[in-house]
Amino acid sequence: VYLFYSDKSSGINAEYGGEQWMLEHYSLMVFSATFAIYVCLTNQIHKWSHMLTGLPGWVKMLQDSHVIMPRAHHHIHHISPHETYFCITGGWLNYPLEKIQFFQALEYIIEAVTGYRPREDDQKWLKG
């Protein structure tokens, strides 16, 4: 099976088949598949990080090994003023991103561009 068919004027080699492309882009394909799986599972992983009881043993094992967000680690994000540890799938990027002040820099840029201060209106919904 070939991905591309063309004549000589197009500049695309008609002999460049799908198998060859997959071999040359294997790392990209593995990354893309892993990324897609994590994106699809993010909400469920986040839900598990809030559950205190009723977790299957295999989920606890994944949390304890930090493959997915551990419950205690995610709790840090929910401590007021809620301005830290925003990575909710694996959590392993939280510490390095905090050290380089990634989210603080991002918030500074957002405020400079939009004029809106992050979390300024967080409590408005409580006043209804």
mmCIF file of N, CA and C in Angstrom:
data_model
loop_
_atom_site.group_PDB
_atom_site.id
_atom_site.type_symbol
_atom_site.label_atom_id
_atom_site.label_comp_id
_atom_site.label_asym_id
_atom_site.label_seq_id
_atom_site.Cartn_x
_atom_site.Cartn_y
_atom_site.Cartn_z
ATOM 1 N N VAL A 1 0.853 -1.176 0.000
ATOM 2 C CA VAL A 1 0.000 0.000 0.000
ATOM 3 C C VAL A 1 0.896 1.235 0.000
ATOM 4 N N TYR A 2 0.637 2.137 -0.926
ATOM 5 C CA TYR A 2 1.425 3.354 -1.018
ATOM 6 C C TYR A 2 0.596 4.549 -0.576
ATOM 7 N N LEU A 3 1.268 5.465 0.135
ATOM 8 C CA LEU A 3 0.573 6.656 0.597
ATOM 9 C C LEU A 3 0.426 7.696 -0.503
ATOM 10 N N PHE A 4 1.412 7.768 -1.383
ATOM 11 C CA PHE A 4 1.433 8.830 -2.379
ATOM 12 C C PHE A 4 1.535 8.246 -3.786
ATOM 13 N N TYR A 5 0.757 8.768 -4.685
ATOM 14 C CA TYR A 5 0.859 8.459 -6.102
ATOM 15 C C TYR A 5 0.951 9.776 -6.830
ATOM 16 N N SER A 6 1.871 9.868 -7.755
ATOM 17 C CA SER A 6 2.022 11.130 -8.451
ATOM 18 C C SER A 6 2.789 10.915 -9.735
ATOM 19 N N ASP A 7 2.794 11.949 -10.543
ATOM 20 C CA ASP A 7 3.636 11.896 -11.734
ATOM 21 C C ASP A 7 4.947 12.622 -11.445
ATOM 22 N N LYS A 8 5.855 12.630 -12.396
ATOM 23 C CA LYS A 8 7.180 13.210 -12.194
ATOM 24 C C LYS A 8 7.134 14.709 -11.929
ATOM 25 N N SER A 9 6.129 15.406 -12.409
ATOM 26 C CA SER A 9 6.078 16.859 -12.269
ATOM 27 C C SER A 9 5.759 17.302 -10.842
ATOM 28 N N SER A 10 5.212 16.418 -10.016
ATOM 29 C CA SER A 10 4.811 16.809 -8.662
ATOM 30 C C SER A 10 5.970 16.823 -7.684
ATOM 31 N N GLY A 11 7.031 16.096 -7.961
ATOM 32 C CA GLY A 11 8.154 16.046 -7.048
ATOM 33 C C GLY A 11 7.989 15.010 -5.949
ATOM 34 N N ILE A 12 6.868 14.291 -5.912
ATOM 35 C CA ILE A 12 6.649 13.259 -4.904
ATOM 36 C C ILE A 12 7.027 11.910 -5.502
ATOM 37 N N ASN A 13 7.843 11.174 -4.802
ATOM 38 C CA ASN A 13 8.308 9.878 -5.258
ATOM 39 C C ASN A 13 7.191 8.850 -5.102
ATOM 40 N N ALA A 14 6.767 8.280 -6.192
ATOM 41 C CA ALA A 14 5.675 7.307 -6.156
ATOM 42 C C ALA A 14 6.089 6.010 -5.479
ATOM 43 N N GLU A 15 7.379 5.767 -5.327
ATOM 44 C CA GLU A 15 7.865 4.550 -4.686
ATOM 45 C C GLU A 15 7.927 4.675 -3.170
ATOM 46 N N TYR A 16 7.620 5.839 -2.631
ATOM 47 C CA TYR A 16 7.693 6.079 -1.188
ATOM 48 C C TYR A 16 6.444 5.510 -0.552
ATOM 49 N N GLY A 17 6.506 4.286 -0.074
ATOM 50 C CA GLY A 17 5.333 3.586 0.410
ATOM 51 C C GLY A 17 5.019 3.854 1.864
ATOM 52 N N GLY A 18 3.832 3.420 2.303
ATOM 53 C CA GLY A 18 3.366 3.615 3.662
ATOM 54 C C GLY A 18 4.236 2.937 4.695
ATOM 55 N N GLU A 19 4.741 1.739 4.366
ATOM 56 C CA GLU A 19 5.597 1.035 5.311
ATOM 57 C C GLU A 19 6.870 1.810 5.591
ATOM 58 N N GLN A 20 7.462 2.370 4.563
ATOM 59 C CA GLN A 20 8.695 3.145 4.717
ATOM 60 C C GLN A 20 8.432 4.394 5.558
ATOM 61 N N TRP A 21 7.330 5.047 5.299
ATOM 62 C CA TRP A 21 6.993 6.255 6.075
ATOM 63 C C TRP A 21 6.828 5.903 7.544
ATOM 64 N N MET A 22 6.131 4.794 7.832
ATOM 65 C CA MET A 22 5.922 4.384 9.225
ATOM 66 C C MET A 22 7.238 4.054 9.913
ATOM 67 N N LEU A 23 8.156 3.406 9.222
ATOM 68 C CA LEU A 23 9.453 3.105 9.813
ATOM 69 C C LEU A 23 10.234 4.373 10.136
ATOM 70 N N GLU A 24 10.177 5.347 9.252
ATOM 71 C CA GLU A 24 10.914 6.588 9.445
ATOM 72 C C GLU A 24 10.294 7.488 10.509
ATOM 73 N N HIS A 25 9.015 7.318 10.788
ATOM 74 C CA HIS A 25 8.302 8.182 11.732
ATOM 75 C C HIS A 25 7.764 7.403 12.928
ATOM 76 N N TYR A 26 8.402 6.282 13.250
ATOM 77 C CA TYR A 26 7.949 5.425 14.339
ATOM 78 C C TYR A 26 7.851 6.176 15.665
ATOM 79 N N SER A 27 8.864 6.943 16.023
ATOM 80 C CA SER A 27 8.857 7.683 17.289
ATOM 81 C C SER A 27 7.697 8.673 17.347
ATOM 82 N N LEU A 28 7.448 9.355 16.249
ATOM 83 C CA LEU A 28 6.333 10.298 16.194
ATOM 84 C C LEU A 28 5.002 9.568 16.361
ATOM 85 N N MET A 29 4.880 8.417 15.755
ATOM 86 C CA MET A 29 3.639 7.651 15.871
ATOM 87 C C MET A 29 3.418 7.160 17.301
ATOM 88 N N VAL A 30 4.480 6.685 17.955
ATOM 89 C CA VAL A 30 4.355 6.221 19.343
ATOM 90 C C VAL A 30 3.991 7.391 20.250
ATOM 91 N N PHE A 31 4.665 8.532 20.070
ATOM 92 C CA PHE A 31 4.339 9.714 20.859
ATOM 93 C C PHE A 31 2.889 10.132 20.644
ATOM 94 N N SER A 32 2.452 10.194 19.396
ATOM 95 C CA SER A 32 1.085 10.622 19.084
ATOM 96 C C SER A 32 0.040 9.693 19.691
ATOM 97 N N ALA A 33 0.287 8.391 19.623
ATOM 98 C CA ALA A 33 -0.659 7.430 20.190
ATOM 99 C C ALA A 33 -0.707 7.561 21.709
ATOM 100 N N THR A 34 0.451 7.677 22.353
ATOM 101 C CA THR A 34 0.503 7.833 23.806
ATOM 102 C C THR A 34 -0.183 9.125 24.228
ATOM 103 N N PHE A 35 0.086 10.209 23.516
ATOM 104 C CA PHE A 35 -0.526 11.504 23.802
ATOM 105 C C PHE A 35 -2.044 11.417 23.680
ATOM 106 N N ALA A 36 -2.530 10.786 22.626
ATOM 107 C CA ALA A 36 -3.974 10.664 22.417
ATOM 108 C C ALA A 36 -4.625 9.860 23.544
ATOM 109 N N ILE A 37 -3.966 8.795 23.981
ATOM 110 C CA ILE A 37 -4.504 7.986 25.077
ATOM 111 C C ILE A 37 -4.587 8.813 26.357
ATOM 112 N N TYR A 38 -3.511 9.537 26.680
ATOM 113 C CA TYR A 38 -3.516 10.356 27.892
ATOM 114 C C TYR A 38 -4.573 11.459 27.826
ATOM 115 N N VAL A 39 -4.738 12.084 26.668
ATOM 116 C CA VAL A 39 -5.757 13.127 26.527
ATOM 117 C C VAL A 39 -7.144 12.537 26.758
ATOM 118 N N CYS A 40 -7.393 11.375 26.184
ATOM 119 C CA CYS A 40 -8.703 10.748 26.349
ATOM 120 C C CYS A 40 -8.962 10.330 27.795
ATOM 121 N N LEU A 41 -7.922 9.978 28.519
ATOM 122 C CA LEU A 41 -8.083 9.493 29.887
ATOM 123 C C LEU A 41 -7.934 10.581 30.950
ATOM 124 N N THR A 42 -7.594 11.800 30.562
ATOM 125 C CA THR A 42 -7.307 12.856 31.541
ATOM 126 C C THR A 42 -8.447 13.074 32.528
ATOM 127 N N ASN A 43 -9.670 13.167 32.060
ATOM 128 C CA ASN A 43 -10.788 13.405 32.979
ATOM 129 C C ASN A 43 -10.966 12.259 33.967
ATOM 130 N N GLN A 44 -10.799 11.028 33.488
ATOM 131 C CA GLN A 44 -10.949 9.880 34.391
ATOM 132 C C GLN A 44 -9.824 9.854 35.415
ATOM 133 N N ILE A 45 -8.598 10.116 34.986
ATOM 134 C CA ILE A 45 -7.452 10.147 35.903
ATOM 135 C C ILE A 45 -7.639 11.243 36.948
ATOM 136 N N HIS A 46 -8.139 12.391 36.507
ATOM 137 C CA HIS A 46 -8.402 13.488 37.436
ATOM 138 C C HIS A 46 -9.484 13.096 38.440
ATOM 139 N N LYS A 47 -10.510 12.426 37.975
ATOM 140 C CA LYS A 47 -11.570 11.956 38.874
ATOM 141 C C LYS A 47 -11.000 11.002 39.921
ATOM 142 N N TRP A 48 -10.158 10.064 39.481
ATOM 143 C CA TRP A 48 -9.552 9.119 40.418
ATOM 144 C C TRP A 48 -8.712 9.836 41.471
ATOM 145 N N SER A 49 -8.083 10.954 41.098
ATOM 146 C CA SER A 49 -7.239 11.675 42.064
ATOM 147 C C SER A 49 -8.072 12.343 43.154
ATOM 148 N N HIS A 50 -9.387 12.436 42.953
ATOM 149 C CA HIS A 50 -10.286 12.994 43.968
ATOM 150 C C HIS A 50 -10.953 11.920 44.824
ATOM 151 N N MET A 51 -10.875 10.687 44.389
ATOM 152 C CA MET A 51 -11.571 9.606 45.095
ATOM 153 C C MET A 51 -10.749 9.115 46.280
ATOM 154 N N LEU A 52 -11.377 9.078 47.433
ATOM 155 C CA LEU A 52 -10.689 8.592 48.632
ATOM 156 C C LEU A 52 -10.897 7.103 48.843
ATOM 157 N N THR A 53 -12.008 6.583 48.354
ATOM 158 C CA THR A 53 -12.306 5.151 48.505
ATOM 159 C C THR A 53 -12.848 4.616 47.191
ATOM 160 N N GLY A 54 -12.869 3.302 47.092
ATOM 161 C CA GLY A 54 -13.491 2.657 45.941
ATOM 162 C C GLY A 54 -12.618 2.556 44.704
ATOM 163 N N LEU A 55 -11.332 2.867 44.811
ATOM 164 C CA LEU A 55 -10.459 2.756 43.647
ATOM 165 C C LEU A 55 -10.031 1.307 43.434
ATOM 166 N N PRO A 56 -10.021 0.852 42.189
ATOM 167 C CA PRO A 56 -9.498 -0.490 41.920
ATOM 168 C C PRO A 56 -8.019 -0.569 42.301
ATOM 169 N N GLY A 57 -7.562 -1.754 42.639
ATOM 170 C CA GLY A 57 -6.175 -1.944 43.041
ATOM 171 C C GLY A 57 -5.176 -1.510 41.989
ATOM 172 N N TRP A 58 -5.491 -1.768 40.707
ATOM 173 C CA TRP A 58 -4.561 -1.409 39.640
ATOM 174 C C TRP A 58 -4.437 0.106 39.500
ATOM 175 N N VAL A 59 -5.515 0.855 39.807
ATOM 176 C CA VAL A 59 -5.451 2.318 39.761
ATOM 177 C C VAL A 59 -4.569 2.825 40.905
ATOM 178 N N LYS A 60 -4.745 2.260 42.094
ATOM 179 C CA LYS A 60 -3.891 2.638 43.232
ATOM 180 C C LYS A 60 -2.427 2.379 42.920
ATOM 181 N N MET A 61 -2.149 1.246 42.272
ATOM 182 C CA MET A 61 -0.774 0.917 41.906
ATOM 183 C C MET A 61 -0.204 1.951 40.932
ATOM 184 N N LEU A 62 -1.003 2.357 39.943
ATOM 185 C CA LEU A 62 -0.553 3.377 38.991
ATOM 186 C C LEU A 62 -0.338 4.720 39.685
ATOM 187 N N GLN A 63 -1.209 5.058 40.635
ATOM 188 C CA GLN A 63 -1.040 6.297 41.391
ATOM 189 C C GLN A 63 0.206 6.237 42.268
ATOM 190 N N ASP A 64 0.390 5.140 42.973
ATOM 191 C CA ASP A 64 1.543 5.000 43.868
ATOM 192 C C ASP A 64 2.868 5.029 43.117
ATOM 193 N N SER A 65 2.850 4.581 41.855
ATOM 194 C CA SER A 65 4.073 4.596 41.047
ATOM 195 C C SER A 65 4.196 5.880 40.218
ATOM 196 N N HIS A 66 3.269 6.821 40.412
ATOM 197 C CA HIS A 66 3.252 8.132 39.746
ATOM 198 C C HIS A 66 3.135 8.033 38.225
ATOM 199 N N VAL A 67 2.540 6.946 37.741
ATOM 200 C CA VAL A 67 2.232 6.860 36.319
ATOM 201 C C VAL A 67 1.036 7.763 36.034
ATOM 202 N N ILE A 68 0.075 7.771 36.947
ATOM 203 C CA ILE A 68 -1.042 8.713 36.877
ATOM 204 C C ILE A 68 -1.058 9.514 38.180
ATOM 205 N N MET A 69 -1.839 10.563 38.226
ATOM 206 C CA MET A 69 -1.852 11.511 39.336
ATOM 207 C C MET A 69 -2.184 10.850 40.675
ATOM 208 N N PRO A 70 -1.239 10.879 41.629
ATOM 209 C CA PRO A 70 -1.538 10.375 42.974
ATOM 210 C C PRO A 70 -2.484 11.327 43.712
ATOM 211 N N ARG A 71 -3.291 10.778 44.587
ATOM 212 C CA ARG A 71 -4.276 11.576 45.319
ATOM 213 C C ARG A 71 -3.606 12.673 46.151
ATOM 214 N N ALA A 72 -2.578 12.323 46.907
ATOM 215 C CA ALA A 72 -1.925 13.318 47.776
ATOM 216 C C ALA A 72 -1.262 14.421 46.965
ATOM 217 N N HIS A 73 -0.716 14.065 45.832
ATOM 218 C CA HIS A 73 -0.050 15.055 44.975
ATOM 219 C C HIS A 73 -1.071 16.058 44.427
ATOM 220 N N HIS A 74 -2.213 15.561 44.001
ATOM 221 C CA HIS A 74 -3.226 16.448 43.417
ATOM 222 C C HIS A 74 -3.835 17.371 44.476
ATOM 223 N N HIS A 75 -3.851 16.923 45.714
ATOM 224 C CA HIS A 75 -4.417 17.736 46.789
ATOM 225 C C HIS A 75 -3.719 19.094 46.894
ATOM 226 N N ILE A 76 -2.441 19.157 46.564
ATOM 227 C CA ILE A 76 -1.675 20.415 46.628
ATOM 228 C C ILE A 76 -2.342 21.490 45.769
ATOM 229 N N HIS A 77 -2.877 21.092 44.623
ATOM 230 C CA HIS A 77 -3.536 22.036 43.708
ATOM 231 C C HIS A 77 -4.786 22.661 44.322
ATOM 232 N N HIS A 78 -5.434 21.943 45.224
ATOM 233 C CA HIS A 78 -6.695 22.420 45.788
ATOM 234 C C HIS A 78 -6.528 23.233 47.067
ATOM 235 N N ILE A 79 -5.313 23.560 47.416
ATOM 236 C CA ILE A 79 -5.066 24.409 48.579
ATOM 237 C C ILE A 79 -5.076 25.861 48.106
ATOM 238 N N SER A 80 -5.854 26.691 48.774
ATOM 239 C CA SER A 80 -5.963 28.100 48.407
ATOM 240 C C SER A 80 -4.585 28.742 48.427
ATOM 241 N N PRO A 81 -4.258 29.571 47.470
ATOM 242 C CA PRO A 81 -5.072 30.257 46.462
ATOM 243 C C PRO A 81 -5.159 29.551 45.106
ATOM 244 N N HIS A 82 -4.930 28.262 45.040
ATOM 245 C CA HIS A 82 -5.118 27.467 43.819
ATOM 246 C C HIS A 82 -4.265 27.976 42.656
ATOM 247 N N GLU A 83 -3.011 28.253 42.914
ATOM 248 C CA GLU A 83 -2.163 28.791 41.853
ATOM 249 C C GLU A 83 -0.929 27.929 41.595
ATOM 250 N N THR A 84 -1.043 26.644 41.820
ATOM 251 C CA THR A 84 0.095 25.765 41.612
ATOM 252 C C THR A 84 -0.364 24.361 41.221
ATOM 253 N N TYR A 85 0.526 23.589 40.654
ATOM 254 C CA TYR A 85 0.316 22.188 40.297
ATOM 255 C C TYR A 85 -0.906 21.998 39.388
ATOM 256 N N PHE A 86 -0.799 22.500 38.181
ATOM 257 C CA PHE A 86 -1.901 22.455 37.223
ATOM 258 C C PHE A 86 -1.916 21.209 36.345
ATOM 259 N N CYS A 87 -0.864 20.405 36.360
ATOM 260 C CA CYS A 87 -0.812 19.190 35.538
ATOM 261 C C CYS A 87 -1.620 18.095 36.219
ATOM 262 N N ILE A 88 -2.726 17.706 35.630
ATOM 263 C CA ILE A 88 -3.677 16.832 36.319
ATOM 264 C C ILE A 88 -3.689 15.400 35.820
ATOM 265 N N THR A 89 -2.846 15.033 34.865
ATOM 266 C CA THR A 89 -2.851 13.665 34.368
ATOM 267 C C THR A 89 -1.797 12.815 35.059
ATOM 268 N N GLY A 90 -0.548 13.224 34.941
ATOM 269 C CA GLY A 90 0.525 12.460 35.569
ATOM 270 C C GLY A 90 1.108 13.159 36.774
ATOM 271 N N GLY A 91 1.163 14.467 36.712
ATOM 272 C CA GLY A 91 1.676 15.248 37.817
ATOM 273 C C GLY A 91 3.181 15.368 37.861
ATOM 274 N N TRP A 92 3.892 14.577 37.081
ATOM 275 C CA TRP A 92 5.344 14.575 37.160
ATOM 276 C C TRP A 92 5.968 15.847 36.603
ATOM 277 N N LEU A 93 5.220 16.645 35.858
ATOM 278 C CA LEU A 93 5.751 17.919 35.354
ATOM 279 C C LEU A 93 5.514 19.080 36.317
ATOM 280 N N ASN A 94 4.687 18.888 37.323
ATOM 281 C CA ASN A 94 4.376 19.991 38.234
ATOM 282 C C ASN A 94 5.620 20.584 38.887
ATOM 283 N N TYR A 95 6.454 19.753 39.471
ATOM 284 C CA TYR A 95 7.626 20.260 40.195
ATOM 285 C C TYR A 95 8.583 21.030 39.274
ATOM 286 N N PRO A 96 9.002 20.455 38.123
ATOM 287 C CA PRO A 96 9.899 21.224 37.260
ATOM 288 C C PRO A 96 9.282 22.516 36.734
ATOM 289 N N LEU A 97 7.987 22.487 36.405
ATOM 290 C CA LEU A 97 7.341 23.705 35.908
ATOM 291 C C LEU A 97 7.236 24.761 37.000
ATOM 292 N N GLU A 98 7.058 24.342 38.238
ATOM 293 C CA GLU A 98 7.060 25.285 39.358
ATOM 294 C C GLU A 98 8.448 25.898 39.539
ATOM 295 N N LYS A 99 9.471 25.070 39.427
ATOM 296 C CA LYS A 99 10.845 25.548 39.622
ATOM 297 C C LYS A 99 11.232 26.616 38.600
ATOM 298 N N ILE A 100 10.789 26.474 37.362
ATOM 299 C CA ILE A 100 11.123 27.473 36.336
ATOM 300 C C ILE A 100 10.056 28.562 36.239
ATOM 301 N N GLN A 101 9.079 28.518 37.138
ATOM 302 C CA GLN A 101 7.992 29.494 37.213
ATOM 303 C C GLN A 101 7.231 29.620 35.887
ATOM 304 N N PHE A 102 6.977 28.468 35.284
ATOM 305 C CA PHE A 102 6.295 28.424 33.996
ATOM 306 C C PHE A 102 4.903 29.042 34.054
ATOM 307 N N PHE A 103 4.105 28.608 35.026
ATOM 308 C CA PHE A 103 2.726 29.084 35.084
ATOM 309 C C PHE A 103 2.642 30.549 35.493
ATOM 310 N N GLN A 104 3.556 30.992 36.346
ATOM 311 C CA GLN A 104 3.584 32.407 36.721
ATOM 312 C C GLN A 104 3.905 33.265 35.490
ATOM 313 N N ALA A 105 4.851 32.803 34.676
ATOM 314 C CA ALA A 105 5.198 33.533 33.451
ATOM 315 C C ALA A 105 4.022 33.538 32.481
ATOM 316 N N LEU A 106 3.350 32.409 32.368
ATOM 317 C CA LEU A 106 2.192 32.314 31.477
ATOM 318 C C LEU A 106 1.076 33.250 31.941
ATOM 319 N N GLU A 107 0.831 33.295 33.240
ATOM 320 C CA GLU A 107 -0.185 34.200 33.768
ATOM 321 C C GLU A 107 0.191 35.664 33.531
ATOM 322 N N TYR A 108 1.459 35.983 33.660
ATOM 323 C CA TYR A 108 1.931 37.347 33.397
ATOM 324 C C TYR A 108 1.656 37.724 31.939
ATOM 325 N N ILE A 109 1.960 36.808 31.031
ATOM 326 C CA ILE A 109 1.732 37.064 29.599
ATOM 327 C C ILE A 109 0.242 37.219 29.326
ATOM 328 N N ILE A 110 -0.578 36.350 29.906
ATOM 329 C CA ILE A 110 -2.030 36.428 29.693
ATOM 330 C C ILE A 110 -2.568 37.766 30.182
ATOM 331 N N GLU A 111 -2.133 38.197 31.359
ATOM 332 C CA GLU A 111 -2.605 39.481 31.887
ATOM 333 C C GLU A 111 -2.120 40.636 31.026
ATOM 334 N N ALA A 112 -0.874 40.570 30.555
ATOM 335 C CA ALA A 112 -0.340 41.644 29.712
ATOM 336 C C ALA A 112 -1.091 41.743 28.388
ATOM 337 N N VAL A 113 -1.457 40.608 27.828
ATOM 338 C CA VAL A 113 -2.124 40.595 26.528
ATOM 339 C C VAL A 113 -3.612 40.906 26.642
ATOM 340 N N THR A 114 -4.288 40.329 27.641
ATOM 341 C CA THR A 114 -5.742 40.455 27.729
ATOM 342 C C THR A 114 -6.219 41.514 28.704
ATOM 343 N N GLY A 115 -5.374 41.845 29.679
ATOM 344 C CA GLY A 115 -5.789 42.774 30.725
ATOM 345 C C GLY A 115 -6.543 42.105 31.855
ATOM 346 N N TYR A 116 -6.763 40.796 31.745
ATOM 347 C CA TYR A 116 -7.466 40.051 32.789
ATOM 348 C C TYR A 116 -6.476 39.379 33.723
ATOM 349 N N ARG A 117 -6.681 39.548 35.003
ATOM 350 C CA ARG A 117 -5.826 38.928 36.005
ATOM 351 C C ARG A 117 -6.348 37.529 36.313
ATOM 352 N N PRO A 118 -5.495 36.501 36.214
ATOM 353 C CA PRO A 118 -5.950 35.140 36.508
ATOM 354 C C PRO A 118 -6.494 35.014 37.924
ATOM 355 N N ARG A 119 -7.565 34.276 38.057
ATOM 356 C CA ARG A 119 -8.241 33.973 39.322
ATOM 357 C C ARG A 119 -8.847 35.194 40.011
ATOM 358 N N GLU A 120 -8.871 36.342 39.379
ATOM 359 C CA GLU A 120 -9.441 37.531 40.005
ATOM 360 C C GLU A 120 -10.928 37.357 40.287
ATOM 361 N N ASP A 121 -11.618 36.638 39.409
ATOM 362 C CA ASP A 121 -13.059 36.475 39.559
ATOM 363 C C ASP A 121 -13.464 35.076 40.044
ATOM 364 N N ASP A 122 -12.529 34.326 40.608
ATOM 365 C CA ASP A 122 -12.812 32.958 41.025
ATOM 366 C C ASP A 122 -13.956 32.863 42.034
ATOM 367 N N GLN A 123 -14.109 33.828 42.887
ATOM 368 C CA GLN A 123 -15.114 33.742 43.944
ATOM 369 C C GLN A 123 -16.467 34.356 43.535
ATOM 370 N N LYS A 124 -16.540 34.997 42.370
ATOM 371 C CA LYS A 124 -17.800 35.625 41.940
ATOM 372 C C LYS A 124 -18.942 34.638 41.818
ATOM 373 N N TRP A 125 -18.662 33.421 41.388
ATOM 374 C CA TRP A 125 -19.738 32.446 41.195
ATOM 375 C C TRP A 125 -20.351 32.036 42.521
ATOM 376 N N LEU A 126 -19.612 32.208 43.618
ATOM 377 C CA LEU A 126 -20.178 31.881 44.932
ATOM 378 C C LEU A 126 -21.235 32.884 45.378
ATOM 379 N N LYS A 127 -21.103 34.116 44.902
ATOM 380 C CA LYS A 127 -22.016 35.186 45.302
ATOM 381 C C LYS A 127 -23.316 35.150 44.513
ATOM 382 N N GLY A 128 -23.309 34.397 43.424
ATOM 383 C CA GLY A 128 -24.481 34.124 42.641
ATOM 384 C C GLY A 128 -25.224 35.261 42.132
#
